Amino acid sequence: MTGSFSFVLDYIVDNFGIDNIFWTLYFINLILSAIAYKLGFARKLSVGKNIFVYFMLVLGNYITTIFSIMRLPMTESLVIICIVLVIYRTRLHMQRKAKNAS
């Protein structure tokens, strides 16, 4: 479809069809959201609080997946967020390593 910003949805539909499209996007969004949370926002929490955070992440991804199916670029945004956070964490690690070496 021309003019669509949802490249991931278009790719999945073109190559795999629409069978189980919701669950496919749901698990992709869940994995990307968990990576983004871990890289950017995770603090050391107790086990109970950690379970609650990930449970809320599972629930929130239901809405994210609905928006993805409505052709909003939710999955693409999560990919970009993960890429930026990986770059940030890598640079932070390199700076800390250089600081400790000097």
CSV table of C-alpha atoms in Angstrom, one decimal:
chain,number,residue,atom,x,y,z
A,1,MET,CA,0.0,0.0,0.0
A,2,THR,CA,1.4,3.4,-1.0
A,3,GLY,CA,1.8,6.0,1.7
A,4,SER,CA,1.9,3.6,4.6
A,5,PHE,CA,4.3,4.1,7.4
A,6,SER,CA,4.0,0.6,8.7
A,7,PHE,CA,6.8,-1.2,6.9
A,8,VAL,CA,6.9,-4.1,9.3
A,9,LEU,CA,3.2,-4.8,9.0
A,10,ASP,CA,3.4,-4.6,5.2
A,11,TYR,CA,6.4,-6.9,5.1
A,12,ILE,CA,4.6,-9.5,7.3
A,13,VAL,CA,1.4,-9.4,5.3
A,14,ASP,CA,3.2,-9.6,2.0
A,15,ASN,CA,5.4,-12.5,3.0
A,16,PHE,CA,3.3,-14.5,5.5
A,17,GLY,CA,-0.3,-13.4,5.0
A,18,ILE,CA,-2.8,-12.3,7.6
A,19,ASP,CA,-3.0,-15.5,9.5
A,20,ASN,CA,-2.1,-14.8,13.2
A,21,ILE,CA,-1.0,-11.2,12.3
A,22,PHE,CA,-2.1,-9.9,15.7
A,23,TRP,CA,0.0,-12.4,17.7
A,24,THR,CA,3.0,-12.0,15.4
A,25,LEU,CA,3.0,-8.3,15.8
A,26,TYR,CA,2.2,-8.7,19.5
A,27,PHE,CA,5.3,-10.8,20.2
A,28,ILE,CA,7.5,-8.6,18.0
A,29,ASN,CA,6.3,-5.5,20.0
A,30,LEU,CA,6.7,-7.3,23.3
A,31,ILE,CA,10.3,-8.3,22.6
A,32,LEU,CA,11.2,-4.8,21.4
A,33,SER,CA,9.4,-3.2,24.4
A,34,ALA,CA,11.3,-5.4,26.8
A,35,ILE,CA,14.6,-4.6,25.2
A,36,ALA,CA,13.8,-0.8,25.3
A,37,TYR,CA,12.8,-1.0,28.9
A,38,LYS,CA,15.9,-3.0,29.9
A,39,LEU,CA,18.3,-0.7,28.0
A,40,GLY,CA,16.7,2.6,28.9
A,41,PHE,CA,14.6,2.5,32.0
A,42,ALA,CA,15.3,-0.6,34.1
A,43,ARG,CA,16.4,-0.1,37.7
A,44,LYS,CA,17.3,-2.7,40.2
A,45,LEU,CA,14.0,-3.7,41.6
A,46,SER,CA,12.7,-6.5,43.9
A,47,VAL,CA,11.3,-9.6,42.2
A,48,GLY,CA,7.7,-8.6,42.9
A,49,LYS,CA,8.1,-5.1,41.4
A,50,ASN,CA,9.9,-6.6,38.4
A,51,ILE,CA,7.1,-9.0,37.8
A,52,PHE,CA,4.6,-6.2,38.1
A,53,VAL,CA,6.5,-4.0,35.6
A,54,TYR,CA,6.7,-6.8,33.0
A,55,PHE,CA,3.1,-7.7,33.6
A,56,MET,CA,2.1,-4.1,32.8
A,57,LEU,CA,4.4,-4.3,29.8
A,58,VAL,CA,2.5,-7.4,28.5
A,59,LEU,CA,-0.8,-5.6,29.0
A,60,GLY,CA,0.3,-2.3,27.4
A,61,ASN,CA,1.6,-4.1,24.3
A,62,TYR,CA,-2.0,-5.2,23.6
A,63,ILE,CA,-2.8,-1.6,22.8
A,64,THR,CA,0.4,-1.0,21.0
A,65,THR,CA,-0.4,-4.0,18.7
A,66,ILE,CA,-3.9,-2.7,18.0
A,67,PHE,CA,-2.3,0.6,16.9
A,68,SER,CA,0.2,-1.4,14.7
A,69,ILE,CA,-2.6,-3.2,13.0
A,70,MET,CA,-4.3,0.2,12.4
A,71,ARG,CA,-1.1,1.0,10.3
A,72,LEU,CA,0.5,3.4,12.8
A,73,PRO,CA,4.3,3.0,12.9
A,74,MET,CA,4.4,1.5,16.5
A,75,THR,CA,6.7,-1.4,15.7
A,76,GLU,CA,9.0,0.8,13.6
A,77,SER,CA,9.2,3.3,16.5
A,78,LEU,CA,10.2,0.5,18.9
A,79,VAL,CA,12.9,-0.6,16.5
A,80,ILE,CA,14.3,3.0,16.3
A,81,ILE,CA,14.1,3.4,20.1
A,82,CYS,CA,16.1,0.1,20.5
A,83,ILE,CA,18.7,1.2,18.0
A,84,VAL,CA,19.1,4.6,19.7
A,85,LEU,CA,19.3,3.1,23.2
A,86,VAL,CA,21.9,0.5,22.0
A,87,ILE,CA,24.1,3.3,20.6
A,88,TYR,CA,23.7,5.3,23.8
A,89,ARG,CA,24.5,2.4,26.1
A,90,THR,CA,27.5,1.5,23.9
A,91,ARG,CA,28.9,5.0,24.0
A,92,LEU,CA,28.3,5.3,27.7
A,93,HIS,CA,30.1,2.0,28.3
A,94,MET,CA,33.1,3.2,26.2
A,95,GLN,CA,33.3,6.5,28.0
A,96,ARG,CA,33.2,4.8,31.4
A,97,LYS,CA,35.9,2.3,30.3
A,98,ALA,CA,38.1,5.2,29.0
A,99,LYS,CA,37.6,7.1,32.2
A,100,ASN,CA,38.5,4.1,34.4
A,101,ALA,CA,41.6,3.5,32.2
A,102,SER,CA,43.0,7.0,32.7
